[in-house]
Rosetta silent file (secondary structure, phi, psi, omega in degrees, C-alpha in Angstrom):
SEQUENCE: MVVRSTYSFVLTDVTGEKQYGYCRRIKSRDKLSSLPEVYCVLSKIGSFELYNNVLNRLEELHGVSEAAVHGFLNATISLSVPAPGSKVRVQQLNHKTGRMENVEIERPLDAHRLEHVELSKLLQWLTIQQVTILFGSVLLERRVLISCSHLHLSKLSSCVSSLATLIYPIKWECIYIPMLPRQMIEAVSAPTPYIIGAMSEDLPAIQRELDDDEEPLLHFDLDTGTFLKCYGDEDSLLPSKSVSMIQGELRSLIGRTNDDVAADNTAISNVFLTFMYKLLGHYKEHLIDFQGCREIDPETFVPAVRRYLRPLLDKVKETQSFSMFIIDIGNAGDCESV
SCORE:     score description
SCORE:     0.000 S_00000001
   1 L     0.000  137.439 -179.433   -0.841   17.464   23.355 S_00000001
   2 E  -114.690  146.685  178.462   -2.942   15.249   20.749 S_00000001
   3 E  -118.530  132.533 -171.901   -1.743   11.884   20.192 S_00000001
   4 L  -123.431  178.984  177.568   -2.796   10.856   16.352 S_00000001
   5 L   167.139  128.535 -174.590   -2.809    8.032   14.197 S_00000001
   6 E   -96.624  145.220  171.338   -3.402    7.396   10.611 S_00000001
   7 E  -159.552  179.757  179.739   -5.006    4.367    8.834 S_00000001
   8 E  -146.817  177.926  177.383   -6.771    3.546    5.977 S_00000001
   9 E  -152.721  155.575  168.434   -9.299    0.641    4.891 S_00000001
  10 E  -133.741  129.264  178.938  -10.797   -0.493    1.648 S_00000001
  11 E   -77.245  104.675  177.152  -14.533   -1.494    1.186 S_00000001
  12 E  -121.365  141.697 -179.837  -15.057   -3.945   -1.895 S_00000001
  13 L   -96.040 -163.374  178.966  -18.969   -4.860   -2.771 S_00000001
  14 L   -88.298   17.956  161.674  -19.717   -7.893   -4.681 S_00000001
  15 L   -97.029   -0.693 -178.743  -19.115   -6.510   -8.038 S_00000001
  16 L    83.188    5.289  161.973  -15.660   -5.988   -6.905 S_00000001
  17 L   -65.875  139.176  168.735  -15.716   -1.990   -6.918 S_00000001
  18 E  -114.232  145.484  167.900  -13.611   -0.636   -3.957 S_00000001
  19 E  -121.434  135.173 -157.350  -14.403    2.079   -2.064 S_00000001
  20 E  -108.662  117.901 -176.660  -11.359    3.737   -0.247 S_00000001
  21 E  -131.920  132.090 -159.079  -11.580    5.038    3.430 S_00000001
  22 E  -110.270  112.836  165.755   -8.515    7.070    5.100 S_00000001
  23 E   -98.435  156.929  167.986   -8.802    8.064    8.942 S_00000001
  24 E  -124.634  126.377  158.712   -7.237   10.110   11.443 S_00000001
  25 E   -84.474  142.251 -172.004   -7.447    9.313   14.908 S_00000001
  26 E  -132.984  145.533 -178.426   -7.363   12.308   17.841 S_00000001
  27 E  -158.696  110.709 -172.225   -6.867   11.925   21.082 S_00000001
  28 E   -94.825  126.940 -173.435   -5.948   14.878   23.493 S_00000001
  29 L   -91.124   -1.330  169.614   -3.557   13.859   25.989 S_00000001
  30 L   -77.332  -17.618  163.926   -4.872   16.783   28.222 S_00000001
  31 L  -126.675   75.063 -176.360   -8.065   14.728   28.559 S_00000001
  32 L   -40.929  -34.571  176.626   -7.297   11.401   29.558 S_00000001
  33 L   -60.569  -29.506 -158.802  -10.994   10.899   29.955 S_00000001
  34 L  -114.892  162.433 -157.008  -12.270   11.396   27.090 S_00000001
  35 L   -83.837  172.933 -170.955  -12.554    9.323   24.326 S_00000001
  36 L   -81.472  161.283  176.219  -10.634    9.551   20.838 S_00000001
  37 E  -112.977  172.426  167.586  -12.314   11.110   17.743 S_00000001
  38 E  -139.983  125.113  170.783  -12.127   10.159   14.086 S_00000001
  39 E   -79.546  113.930  173.387  -12.173   11.857   11.105 S_00000001
  40 E  -141.482  130.463 -178.826  -12.959    9.380    8.318 S_00000001
  41 E   -89.453  144.889 -176.524  -12.978   10.329    4.425 S_00000001
  42 E  -132.681  131.531 -170.272  -14.771    7.793    2.300 S_00000001
  43 E  -136.148  131.232  158.284  -13.784    7.917   -1.690 S_00000001
  44 L   -70.806   -5.744  166.559  -13.892    5.648   -4.764 S_00000001
  45 L   -86.514  114.870 -166.088  -10.891    7.376   -5.554 S_00000001
  46 L   -83.098  109.730 -179.897   -7.456    5.564   -4.198 S_00000001
  47 L  -150.218   54.872  177.477   -5.238    8.428   -3.372 S_00000001
  48 H   -14.746  -66.569 -155.983   -3.462    8.306   -0.171 S_00000001
  49 H   -79.958  -18.000  167.524   -1.704   11.838   -0.291 S_00000001
  50 H   -67.647  -71.246 -169.933   -4.922   13.644   -1.264 S_00000001
  51 H   -64.820  -18.429  151.684   -7.074   12.720    1.280 S_00000001
  52 H   -68.315  -29.162  162.127   -4.035   13.158    3.826 S_00000001
  53 H   -58.916  -34.404  173.129   -4.092   16.331    3.147 S_00000001
  54 H   -66.882  -59.518  157.115   -7.905   16.998    3.988 S_00000001
  55 H     7.250  -83.735 -176.040   -6.889   14.833    6.976 S_00000001
  56 H   -50.309  -39.631 -161.807   -4.285   17.264    8.016 S_00000001
  57 H   -79.501  -38.627 -169.157   -6.173   20.611    7.482 S_00000001
  58 H   -75.046  -18.965  148.254   -8.982   18.948    9.673 S_00000001
  59 H   -38.644  -65.842  169.288   -6.379   18.183   12.600 S_00000001
  60 H   -22.994  -44.010 -178.798   -5.456   21.691   12.027 S_00000001
  61 L  -103.642   -3.387 -172.007   -9.143   22.823   13.087 S_00000001
  62 L   -55.033  153.118  159.326   -9.528   19.926   15.564 S_00000001
  63 L    75.281  -25.984  176.167  -10.199   21.551   18.553 S_00000001
  64 L   -69.266  -31.373  159.083  -10.795   25.314   17.314 S_00000001
  65 L   174.926  138.740  159.410  -14.575   24.838   16.830 S_00000001
  66 H   -48.295  -20.708 -172.293  -16.832   22.322   15.363 S_00000001
  67 H   -86.552  -14.357 -172.874  -18.404   24.954   13.093 S_00000001
  68 H   -81.578  -32.442 -178.709  -14.569   25.513   11.552 S_00000001
  69 H   -79.239  -35.964  157.904  -14.557   21.776   11.069 S_00000001
  70 H   -34.306  -62.710 -148.898  -17.939   21.613    9.383 S_00000001
  71 H   -83.182  -24.141 -157.762  -17.378   24.817    7.349 S_00000001
  72 H   -93.751  -50.918 -177.945  -14.014   23.296    5.951 S_00000001
  73 H   -73.527  -16.046  172.997  -15.698   19.538    4.931 S_00000001
  74 H   -85.229  -50.892 -175.141  -18.832   21.520    3.465 S_00000001
  75 H   -71.728  -18.891  175.740  -16.717   23.550    1.021 S_00000001
  76 L   -97.276   -0.976  167.661  -14.330   20.599    0.079 S_00000001
  77 L   -78.038  -27.742 -170.747  -17.278   18.359   -0.458 S_00000001
  78 L   -76.986  -22.993 -162.113  -18.927   20.985   -2.825 S_00000001
  79 L   -81.018  131.094  150.274  -15.598   20.592   -4.686 S_00000001
  80 L   -65.615  148.213  168.090  -14.607   18.210   -7.817 S_00000001
  81 L   -94.350  120.464 -147.029  -11.864   15.942   -7.129 S_00000001
  82 L   -69.283  150.691  178.602   -9.029   17.408   -8.844 S_00000001
  83 L   -58.666  150.956 -167.181   -7.198   15.683  -11.656 S_00000001
  84 L   -53.645  137.557 -158.589   -4.068   13.748  -11.095 S_00000001
  85 L    43.588   36.177 -164.029   -1.306   16.227  -10.546 S_00000001
  86 L  -141.117  164.697  175.108   -3.489   19.296  -10.329 S_00000001
  87 E  -121.445 -174.978  150.842   -4.760   20.904   -7.387 S_00000001
  88 E  -152.774  166.365 -171.590   -8.073   22.887   -5.995 S_00000001
  89 E  -111.388  131.629 -179.535   -8.554   25.473   -3.603 S_00000001
  90 E  -111.120   98.646  175.936  -10.532   25.519   -0.694 S_00000001
  91 E   -45.631  120.163 -175.414  -12.447   28.604    1.192 S_00000001
  92 E  -140.323  147.818  141.485  -11.899   28.501    4.679 S_00000001
  93 E  -102.287  154.921 -158.227  -12.027   30.932    7.362 S_00000001
  94 E   -84.407  132.101  178.196   -9.522   31.775    9.339 S_00000001
  95 L  -130.301   59.423  178.842  -10.429   32.251   12.545 S_00000001
  96 L  -110.243  -30.374  167.369   -7.529   33.730   14.289 S_00000001
  97 L   -74.090  -59.784 -169.368   -7.859   36.557   11.663 S_00000001
  98 L    99.406   26.927 -167.386  -11.337   36.691   10.796 S_00000001
  99 E  -127.146  169.609  177.180  -10.525   36.760    7.230 S_00000001
 100 E   -87.455  149.791  174.775  -11.525   34.086    4.224 S_00000001
 101 E  -153.457  140.610  156.279   -8.127   32.016    3.020 S_00000001
 102 E   -57.662   86.738  167.354   -7.291   29.758    0.421 S_00000001
 103 E   -92.600  120.619  162.278   -6.053   26.024    1.222 S_00000001
 104 E   -96.137  138.283  179.199   -4.711   23.941   -1.429 S_00000001
 105 E   -82.468   92.887  152.511   -5.530   20.359   -1.789 S_00000001
 106 E   -53.525  146.640  167.694   -3.201   18.549   -3.988 S_00000001
 107 L  -130.588  118.717 -155.840   -3.493   15.445   -5.763 S_00000001
 108 L   -82.884  148.712  177.099   -0.364   13.760   -6.534 S_00000001
 109 L   -13.701  -49.806  179.682    0.570   12.527  -10.172 S_00000001
 110 L  -156.506  113.591  177.090    0.353    9.089   -9.966 S_00000001
 111 L   -81.326   24.193  164.997   -1.279    7.569   -6.611 S_00000001
 112 L  -117.835  -11.331  169.370    0.382    4.493   -7.011 S_00000001
 113 L   -58.661  162.147  176.155    4.050    5.544   -6.717 S_00000001
 114 L   -96.046   15.491 -179.653    5.812    5.079   -3.672 S_00000001
 115 L   -56.322  -40.672 -162.132    6.797    8.110   -2.535 S_00000001
 116 L   -91.137    8.228  170.257    3.949    9.230   -0.159 S_00000001
 117 L   -81.201  120.959  163.254    4.292    5.444    1.518 S_00000001
 118 L   -92.163   84.262  171.232    7.062    5.704    4.495 S_00000001
 119 H   -39.455  -45.870 -169.383    9.367    3.086    3.231 S_00000001
 120 H   -66.880  -36.503  177.783   12.203    4.469    5.852 S_00000001
 121 H   -72.028  -34.111 -163.316    9.705    3.289    8.689 S_00000001
 122 H   -67.042  -51.242 -178.068    8.821    0.001    7.122 S_00000001
 123 H   -74.912   -0.749  164.511   12.695   -0.619    7.032 S_00000001
 124 H   -68.260  -50.705 -176.512   12.779    0.435   10.945 S_00000001
 125 H   -52.816  -61.421  178.051   10.068   -2.284   11.462 S_00000001
 126 L   -93.320  146.741  176.808   11.576   -5.165    9.457 S_00000001
 127 L   -74.759  172.985  176.240   14.943   -6.359    8.568 S_00000001
 128 H   -76.114  -25.655  161.474   16.000   -6.206    5.424 S_00000001
 129 H   -24.401  -68.498 -164.865   15.617   -9.868    4.865 S_00000001
 130 H   -65.661  -30.083  166.008   12.231   -9.831    5.820 S_00000001
 131 H   -60.743  -46.882 -161.396   11.353   -6.955    3.648 S_00000001
 132 H   -60.302  -46.778 -171.888   12.790   -8.440    0.503 S_00000001
 133 H   -49.143  -49.838 -170.606   10.472  -11.877    1.535 S_00000001
 134 H   -56.852  -41.537  179.081    7.403   -9.951    1.803 S_00000001
 135 H   -53.381  -80.306 -169.589    8.114   -8.029   -1.656 S_00000001
 136 H   -37.299  -63.128  168.505    8.737  -11.559   -3.362 S_00000001
 137 H   -18.279  -64.218 -175.791    5.176  -12.608   -1.610 S_00000001
 138 H   -90.359  -12.323  151.619    3.407   -9.936   -2.863 S_00000001
 139 H   -49.718  -40.216 -169.988    5.046  -10.020   -6.204 S_00000001
 140 L  -110.341   21.152  176.222    3.952  -13.943   -7.185 S_00000001
 141 L    44.724   77.971  169.653    0.088  -13.022   -5.085 S_00000001
 142 L  -112.755  173.156 -160.139    0.635  -15.041   -2.284 S_00000001
 143 E  -109.644  105.506  178.908   -1.817  -14.842    1.026 S_00000001
 144 E  -124.361  143.621  165.883    0.208  -12.612    3.456 S_00000001
 145 E  -126.631  131.131  178.448   -1.140  -11.416    6.795 S_00000001
 146 E  -115.186  133.485 -176.694    0.370   -8.953    8.833 S_00000001
 147 E  -129.507  176.808 -170.824   -0.875   -8.534   12.213 S_00000001
 148 E  -159.806  140.037 -178.815   -0.251   -5.768   15.086 S_00000001
 149 L   -59.678  178.693 -169.393   -1.585   -4.723   18.396 S_00000001
 150 L   -88.812  -13.064  143.099   -4.244   -2.631   18.195 S_00000001
 151 L   -41.046  -42.593  166.575   -2.132    0.311   19.888 S_00000001
 152 L  -111.687   85.469  176.620   -0.372    0.912   16.507 S_00000001
 153 H   -61.848  -55.320 -170.356   -3.086    1.130   14.095 S_00000001
 154 H   -56.829  -39.070  171.143   -0.848    3.286   12.010 S_00000001
 155 H   -49.037  -53.781 -177.429    2.192    0.834   12.089 S_00000001
 156 H   -39.978  -65.033  157.843   -0.250   -1.490   11.176 S_00000001
 157 H   -66.685  -32.417  164.422   -1.724    0.373    8.054 S_00000001
 158 H   -39.080  -89.467 -175.317    1.691    1.963    6.963 S_00000001
 159 H   -13.907  -70.007 -162.138    3.051   -1.430    6.942 S_00000001
 160 H   -74.997  -31.691  171.086    0.448   -3.181    4.741 S_00000001
 161 H   -57.560  -71.369 -142.989    0.110    0.051    2.005 S_00000001
 162 H   -63.160  -27.301  167.063    3.727   -0.121    1.905 S_00000001
 163 H   -68.337  -56.679  178.077    3.865   -3.609    0.827 S_00000001
 164 H   -50.546  -15.182 -176.534    0.981   -3.280   -1.818 S_00000001
 165 L  -123.463   15.799  166.849    2.687   -0.364   -3.691 S_00000001
 166 L   -58.751  -36.662 -164.839    6.689   -2.003   -3.506 S_00000001
 167 L   -91.133   27.321 -173.188    5.560   -3.636   -6.781 S_00000001
 168 L   -53.570  154.917  -47.770    4.895   -0.527   -8.698 S_00000001
 169 L   -18.086  -42.183  173.572    4.065   -0.402  -11.691 S_00000001
 170 L   -48.472  144.609 -177.925    1.795   -3.065  -11.013 S_00000001
 171 L  -113.924  145.452  175.218   -1.125   -2.602   -8.923 S_00000001
 172 L   -92.082  110.639  166.480   -2.238   -5.333   -6.431 S_00000001
 173 L   -68.913  -35.729 -176.104   -5.592   -6.628   -7.667 S_00000001
 174 L   -76.390 -163.499 -171.035   -6.564   -9.355   -5.215 S_00000001
 175 E   -75.978  133.376 -166.389   -8.043   -8.853   -1.918 S_00000001
 176 E  -135.290  116.035 -174.984   -6.716   -6.008   -0.029 S_00000001
 177 E  -129.020   81.903  178.891   -7.721   -5.106    3.878 S_00000001
 178 L   -38.809  -45.597 -178.996   -5.548   -2.996    5.393 S_00000001
 179 L  -106.268   51.039 -165.804   -7.557   -3.018    8.512 S_00000001
 180 L   -54.358  116.577  167.085   -9.604   -6.528    9.125 S_00000001
 181 L   -42.090  141.663  171.721  -12.707   -5.885   10.744 S_00000001
 182 H   -70.619  -29.076 -168.028  -13.701   -8.645   13.460 S_00000001
 183 H   -99.170   27.223  149.850  -16.809   -9.619   11.782 S_00000001
 184 H  -128.734   63.654 -164.268  -14.858  -10.356    8.675 S_00000001
 185 L   -82.640  -58.557  167.687  -12.456  -12.567   10.385 S_00000001
 186 H   -13.184  -47.641  178.840  -13.518  -15.204    7.667 S_00000001
 187 H   -45.633  -39.085  166.321  -11.971  -13.381    5.186 S_00000001
 188 H   -47.080  -31.755  149.083   -8.530  -15.198    6.123 S_00000001
 189 H   -48.401   -7.075 -161.795   -9.796  -18.206    4.574 S_00000001
 190 L   -84.860  137.321 -169.592  -10.465  -17.029    1.587 S_00000001
 191 L   -75.394   40.443 -177.216   -8.167  -19.601   -0.825 S_00000001
 192 L  -135.628  154.076 -172.890   -7.272  -16.444   -3.211 S_00000001
 193 L   -60.209  143.608  168.345   -3.974  -14.130   -2.910 S_00000001
 194 E  -155.073  146.551  175.392   -4.484  -11.519   -0.229 S_00000001
 195 E  -124.609  128.040  179.284   -2.649   -8.994    1.946 S_00000001
 196 E  -122.890  129.509  170.113   -4.502   -8.426    5.199 S_00000001
 197 E   -83.102  121.689 -179.688   -3.783   -6.219    8.361 S_00000001
 198 E  -141.724  158.658  179.194   -5.001   -7.591   11.536 S_00000001
 199 E   -78.141  144.025  167.698   -5.029   -6.832   15.284 S_00000001
 200 L   -65.074  -21.556 -177.932   -3.131   -9.065   17.455 S_00000001
 201 L   -76.589  -16.923  176.743   -5.754   -9.427   19.781 S_00000001
 202 L   -85.634   12.381  165.914   -8.077  -11.304   16.990 S_00000001
 203 H   -32.982  -77.316  167.000   -5.309  -13.535   16.540 S_00000001
 204 H   -21.734  -71.315  179.961   -7.313  -16.617   18.462 S_00000001
 205 H   -44.978  -29.789 -178.109   -9.739  -16.064   16.368 S_00000001
 206 H   -88.326  -62.210 -148.606   -7.960  -15.947   13.052 S_00000001
 207 H   -66.833  -14.202 -167.667   -5.845  -18.979   14.268 S_00000001
 208 H   -90.856  -35.600 -171.387   -9.588  -21.052   14.768 S_00000001
 209 H   -77.485  -24.380  156.746  -10.615  -19.870   11.410 S_00000001
 210 L   -96.792   32.783 -168.137   -7.429  -21.386    9.893 S_00000001
 211 L   -81.707  -47.473 -162.631   -7.209  -24.511   11.991 S_00000001
 212 L   -96.868   15.087  177.459   -9.327  -26.353    8.717 S_00000001
 213 L   -67.770  112.633 -176.713   -7.491  -24.062    6.345 S_00000001
 214 L  -117.167   18.933  176.886   -5.316  -26.109    4.162 S_00000001
 215 L   -79.000  163.257  170.875   -3.897  -23.268    1.840 S_00000001
 216 L   -99.226  178.978 -147.912   -0.414  -21.969    3.024 S_00000001
 217 L  -145.405  143.820  152.658    0.276  -18.597    4.397 S_00000001
 218 E  -112.712  133.568  165.803    2.711  -16.019    5.120 S_00000001
 219 E  -131.989  122.174 -170.829    2.350  -14.449    8.595 S_00000001
 220 E  -128.410  116.120  165.192    4.485  -11.656    9.743 S_00000001
 221 E   -78.854  136.439 -170.159    3.876  -10.478   13.299 S_00000001
 222 L   -82.641  -61.917  155.469    4.740   -6.533   13.741 S_00000001
 223 L     3.286  -71.910 -177.115    4.712   -7.147   17.309 S_00000001
 224 L  -112.048    9.991  170.235    7.460   -9.794   17.722 S_00000001
 225 L    52.286   50.429  175.553    9.324   -8.754   14.424 S_00000001
 226 E  -156.957  153.991 -166.525    9.074  -12.641   13.220 S_00000001
 227 E   -92.091  130.627 -172.929    7.122  -14.599   10.472 S_00000001
 228 E   -90.792  -47.460  170.173    4.596  -16.992   12.415 S_00000001
 229 E  -132.211  157.242  178.556    4.101  -18.774    9.334 S_00000001
 230 L  -140.027  151.714  152.631    5.641  -19.549    6.004 S_00000001
 231 L   -41.594  -46.571  162.673    5.287  -21.287    2.736 S_00000001
 232 L   120.969   18.436 -165.059    8.622  -23.019    3.212 S_00000001
 233 L  -138.181    5.383 -144.999   10.297  -21.632   -0.195 S_00000001
 234 H   -84.426  -25.038  165.503   10.664  -18.072    1.012 S_00000001
 235 H   -37.144  -59.530 -159.047   14.384  -18.669    0.780 S_00000001
 236 H   -85.791   -6.890 -158.094   13.907  -19.245   -3.219 S_00000001
 237 L   -58.478  -41.943 -169.360   11.404  -16.587   -4.053 S_00000001
 238 L  -110.831  151.101  150.626   13.353  -14.085   -6.031 S_00000001
 239 L   -41.103  116.354  175.613   16.757  -14.903   -7.870 S_00000001
 240 L   -30.348  -45.335 -177.102   19.687  -14.935   -5.869 S_00000001
 241 L   -71.162  -39.514  171.633   21.570  -12.203   -7.893 S_00000001
 242 H   -66.033  -24.169 -178.956   18.379  -10.224   -7.353 S_00000001
 243 H   -93.775    9.093  149.351   17.972  -10.368   -3.694 S_00000001
 244 H   -79.281  -34.451 -172.839   21.738   -9.211   -3.249 S_00000001
 245 H   -75.938  -30.855 -171.630   21.069   -6.665   -5.455 S_00000001
 246 H   -72.645  -74.145 -178.405   17.951   -5.465   -3.755 S_00000001
 247 H   -55.121  -22.020 -173.923   19.487   -5.901   -0.023 S_00000001
 248 H   -71.824  -46.228  174.610   22.790   -4.501   -1.139 S_00000001
 249 H   -42.596  -61.248 -170.119   20.871   -1.390   -2.155 S_00000001
 250 H   -65.354  -53.799 -157.851   18.754   -0.924    0.734 S_00000001
 251 H   -66.347  -55.599 -170.009   21.957   -1.850    3.253 S_00000001
 252 L   -62.089  -17.117  172.088   23.758    1.247    1.348 S_00000001
 253 L  -122.332   14.475  158.137   20.958    3.819    2.368 S_00000001
 254 L  -127.444   27.535  170.820   20.360    2.872    5.694 S_00000001
 255 L    79.263 -156.832 -156.332   23.544    2.387    6.969 S_00000001
 256 L  -118.883  -37.254  153.941   24.677   -0.806    8.489 S_00000001
 257 L   -87.779  156.208  177.590   21.683   -1.021   11.051 S_00000001
 258 L   -95.192   29.325 -170.463   18.051   -0.774   10.416 S_00000001
 259 L   -85.856  -52.136 -159.655   17.900    1.861   12.949 S_00000001
 260 L   -57.730  107.136  172.540   18.822    5.022   10.513 S_00000001
 261 L   -73.491   -0.654 -177.551   15.967    6.754   10.057 S_00000001
 262 L   -79.104   -4.307 -171.615   17.507    9.280    7.570 S_00000001
 263 L   -90.983  152.359 -173.763   17.160    7.030    4.280 S_00000001
 264 L   -90.000  133.235  173.369   14.997    8.497    1.927 S_00000001
 265 H   -42.007  -82.712 -171.800   11.209    7.260    0.594 S_00000001
 266 H   -39.857  -24.611 -176.884   12.494    7.937   -2.925 S_00000001
 267 H   -84.228  -46.495 -176.509   15.705    6.590   -2.834 S_00000001
 268 H   -59.849  -59.896  169.508   14.368    3.399   -1.101 S_00000001
 269 H   -35.388  -54.298  168.816   11.681    3.257   -3.881 S_00000001
 270 H   -51.919  -13.539  174.081   14.152    3.216   -6.662 S_00000001
 271 H  -100.635   12.854  157.912   15.712    0.171   -5.712 S_00000001
 272 H   -96.869  -39.631  167.976   12.346   -1.567   -6.093 S_00000001
 273 H   -66.198  -65.797  169.782   11.722    0.220   -9.313 S_00000001
 274 H   -40.390  -49.017  167.454   14.902   -0.488  -10.574 S_00000001
 275 H   -42.111  -71.763 -169.459   14.207   -4.375   -9.931 S_00000001
 276 H   -58.522  -27.581 -168.660   10.792   -3.994  -11.546 S_00000001
 277 H   -66.264  -55.780  176.154   12.572   -2.142  -14.381 S_00000001
 278 H   -49.000  -51.786 -167.048   14.544   -5.003  -15.110 S_00000001
 279 H   -70.712  -70.175 -159.472   11.875   -7.884  -14.838 S_00000001
 280 H   -55.019  -54.590 -153.272    9.380   -5.644  -16.749 S_00000001
 281 L   -54.080   -6.302  173.450   10.678   -2.598  -18.343 S_00000001
 282 L   -89.317   12.308 -150.146   10.792   -4.565  -21.760 S_00000001
 283 L   -85.170  -24.762 -153.126    6.750   -5.331  -21.813 S_00000001
 284 H   -72.079  -32.236 -174.465    6.292   -2.023  -24.482 S_00000001
 285 H   -53.204  -21.583 -153.018    8.400   -4.736  -27.216 S_00000001
 286 H  -137.174   24.233  169.074    6.250   -7.546  -26.823 S_00000001
 287 E   -79.594  128.181 -176.452    2.637   -6.126  -26.927 S_00000001
 288 E  -131.733  135.400  178.605    0.481   -7.602  -29.683 S_00000001
 289 E   -62.023  124.216 -178.525   -2.934   -6.862  -30.755 S_00000001
 290 L  -124.162   76.619 -143.968   -5.524   -9.805  -29.991 S_00000001
 291 L    23.180   66.197 -179.806   -8.926   -9.486  -31.096 S_00000001
 292 L    72.489   23.497  163.594   -9.054   -5.853  -30.417 S_00000001
 293 L  -116.743  155.556  155.517   -6.967   -6.469  -27.346 S_00000001
 294 E  -109.824  143.709  179.834   -3.307   -5.980  -26.202 S_00000001
 295 E  -154.242  171.090 -156.626   -1.720   -8.673  -24.490 S_00000001
 296 E   -94.499  120.831  162.798    1.861   -9.642  -24.001 S_00000001
 297 L   -42.404   89.094  178.549    3.534  -12.000  -26.676 S_00000001
 298 H   -60.051  -26.519  170.753    4.187  -15.043  -24.717 S_00000001
 299 H   -55.427  -50.597 -143.476    6.897  -16.580  -27.263 S_00000001
 300 H  -106.667  -46.766 -175.941    8.912  -13.729  -26.965 S_00000001
 301 H   -34.812  -51.331  176.998    8.533  -11.665  -23.375 S_00000001
 302 L   -67.632  -51.205 -174.859    9.802  -14.140  -21.148 S_00000001
 303 L   -39.471  -38.538 -171.988   13.035  -15.338  -23.345 S_00000001
 304 L   -66.674    8.985 -172.371   14.110  -11.460  -23.658 S_00000001
 305 L  -106.333  166.874  173.031   15.017  -10.932  -20.013 S_00000001
 306 L   -49.357  141.747  178.001   17.949  -12.298  -18.543 S_00000001
 307 L   -52.516  -41.485 -167.865   18.328  -15.966  -17.856 S_00000001
 308 L   -70.907  -29.012 -170.186   18.221  -15.601  -14.176 S_00000001
 309 L   -75.129   -8.282 -148.388   15.346  -13.413  -14.174 S_00000001
 310 H   -85.281  -33.362 -171.445   13.095  -15.729  -16.568 S_00000001
 311 H   -67.060  -60.778 -170.333   11.599  -18.672  -13.959 S_00000001
 312 H   -45.267  -58.132  176.450   10.656  -15.474  -11.720 S_00000001
 313 H   -57.166  -46.572  169.241    9.006  -13.689  -14.682 S_00000001
 314 H   -39.063  -36.348 -175.593    7.281  -16.842  -16.145 S_00000001
 315 H   -88.510  -35.292  166.348    5.433  -16.944  -12.682 S_00000001
 316 H   -53.738  -47.064  178.799    4.518  -13.130  -12.760 S_00000001
 317 H   -59.027  -46.065  177.155    2.918  -13.099  -16.089 S_00000001
 318 L   -48.472  -24.067 -179.561    0.620  -15.445  -14.833 S_00000001
 319 L   -59.171  143.576  141.672   -0.614  -12.944  -12.045 S_00000001
 320 H   -45.426  -42.955 -176.880   -3.802  -11.425  -11.723 S_00000001
 321 H  -106.014   11.983  161.083   -2.497   -8.048  -11.290 S_00000001
 322 H   -87.991  -50.365  139.264    0.230   -8.185  -14.125 S_00000001
 323 H    -2.733  -86.384  175.878   -3.109   -9.005  -16.272 S_00000001
 324 H   -52.444  -20.693  162.707   -4.521   -6.033  -15.122 S_00000001
 325 H   -81.246  -23.423  178.036   -1.684   -4.185  -15.790 S_00000001
 326 H   -83.491  -33.927 -163.191   -1.498   -5.077  -19.524 S_00000001
 327 H   -81.268  -35.273 -175.045   -5.173   -4.650  -19.619 S_00000001
 328 H   -63.938  -43.306 -170.285   -5.048   -0.981  -17.904 S_00000001
 329 H   -54.566  -71.363 -178.761   -2.334   -0.270  -20.786 S_00000001
 330 H   -23.894  -70.879 -120.833   -4.907   -1.665  -23.659 S_00000001
 331 L  -106.983    0.766 -178.083   -7.501    0.589  -22.282 S_00000001
 332 L  -101.051  -29.839 -173.149   -5.243    3.655  -22.008 S_00000001
 333 L    75.057   26.161  172.151   -4.293    3.549  -25.649 S_00000001
 334 L  -168.925  154.507  177.767   -0.751    4.233  -25.027 S_00000001
 335 L   -74.310  125.957  170.204    2.189    2.472  -23.096 S_00000001
 336 L   -72.567  105.057  159.281    2.985    3.941  -19.698 S_00000001
 337 L   -35.048  107.624 -179.670    6.840    4.151  -18.994 S_00000001
 338 L   -50.477    0.000    0.000    7.944    1.758  -16.257 S_00000001
């Protein structure tokens, strides 16, 4: 029997260019003395589902032979990355039949949609209220730290990636470290917004790093299911009407308890997409050209939404992630539907 875990990380160089890492850690229960093996794919393209398909195939070949693994890797590396919404075919020798077969690897149309993230698991690990608080904190670009034992790396990585995608169609543009290396502990004292996942075993060192840090921090610990640090205004991050809507919709999907795993990821993602549409869905009507660039008209954008949403939208429009969202629309030459 094989025990596996999947996790991801992001490397950012001094110019801000990102490189994404996707890992599959495999250990056989039949070989208790053996060390786990890790397959790691590095790419400048962020697409969890695409590389998860590659890792799934590697796991299938794991234990067959090293030749099978290397053959698949060499065949895959030789191909160009498929365009969004398309797929590539990798020729691979089937070691059972001795025949060549085509393995299809598909890249999702939109890598930033939420369907590839296991949101139903997020709602098992956190209460609905905790999810709402973390969603609001990410939307407003706060410093968010998630910690978990090293025994549950997949849980930590999944939770962090889920939070980063909840604000779709906005893409998180600030510091993003799904799993913080011990050599980079000082990153937690960065004065800028971040989403960081850290191992609980490193919390003493993290606390020493934060001792002289005066910036507020939201710290949620997955092991205990509690917030260890808060900003203090978490109850007022989102309008009460929006909180009631989000939490009511989530309860209707997962039942009256938080252990109903039948909740569908797409349905859960639609709860947040509906809220984001109410907040930002009118942006196309307020784009203006300014010195060759497309910008939001500050005079009309915020007043155009419902009164109860205006204070929140006034803050969101000042975030770096929202600014990049508008810039990306301008670079694309057309407006994308929310």
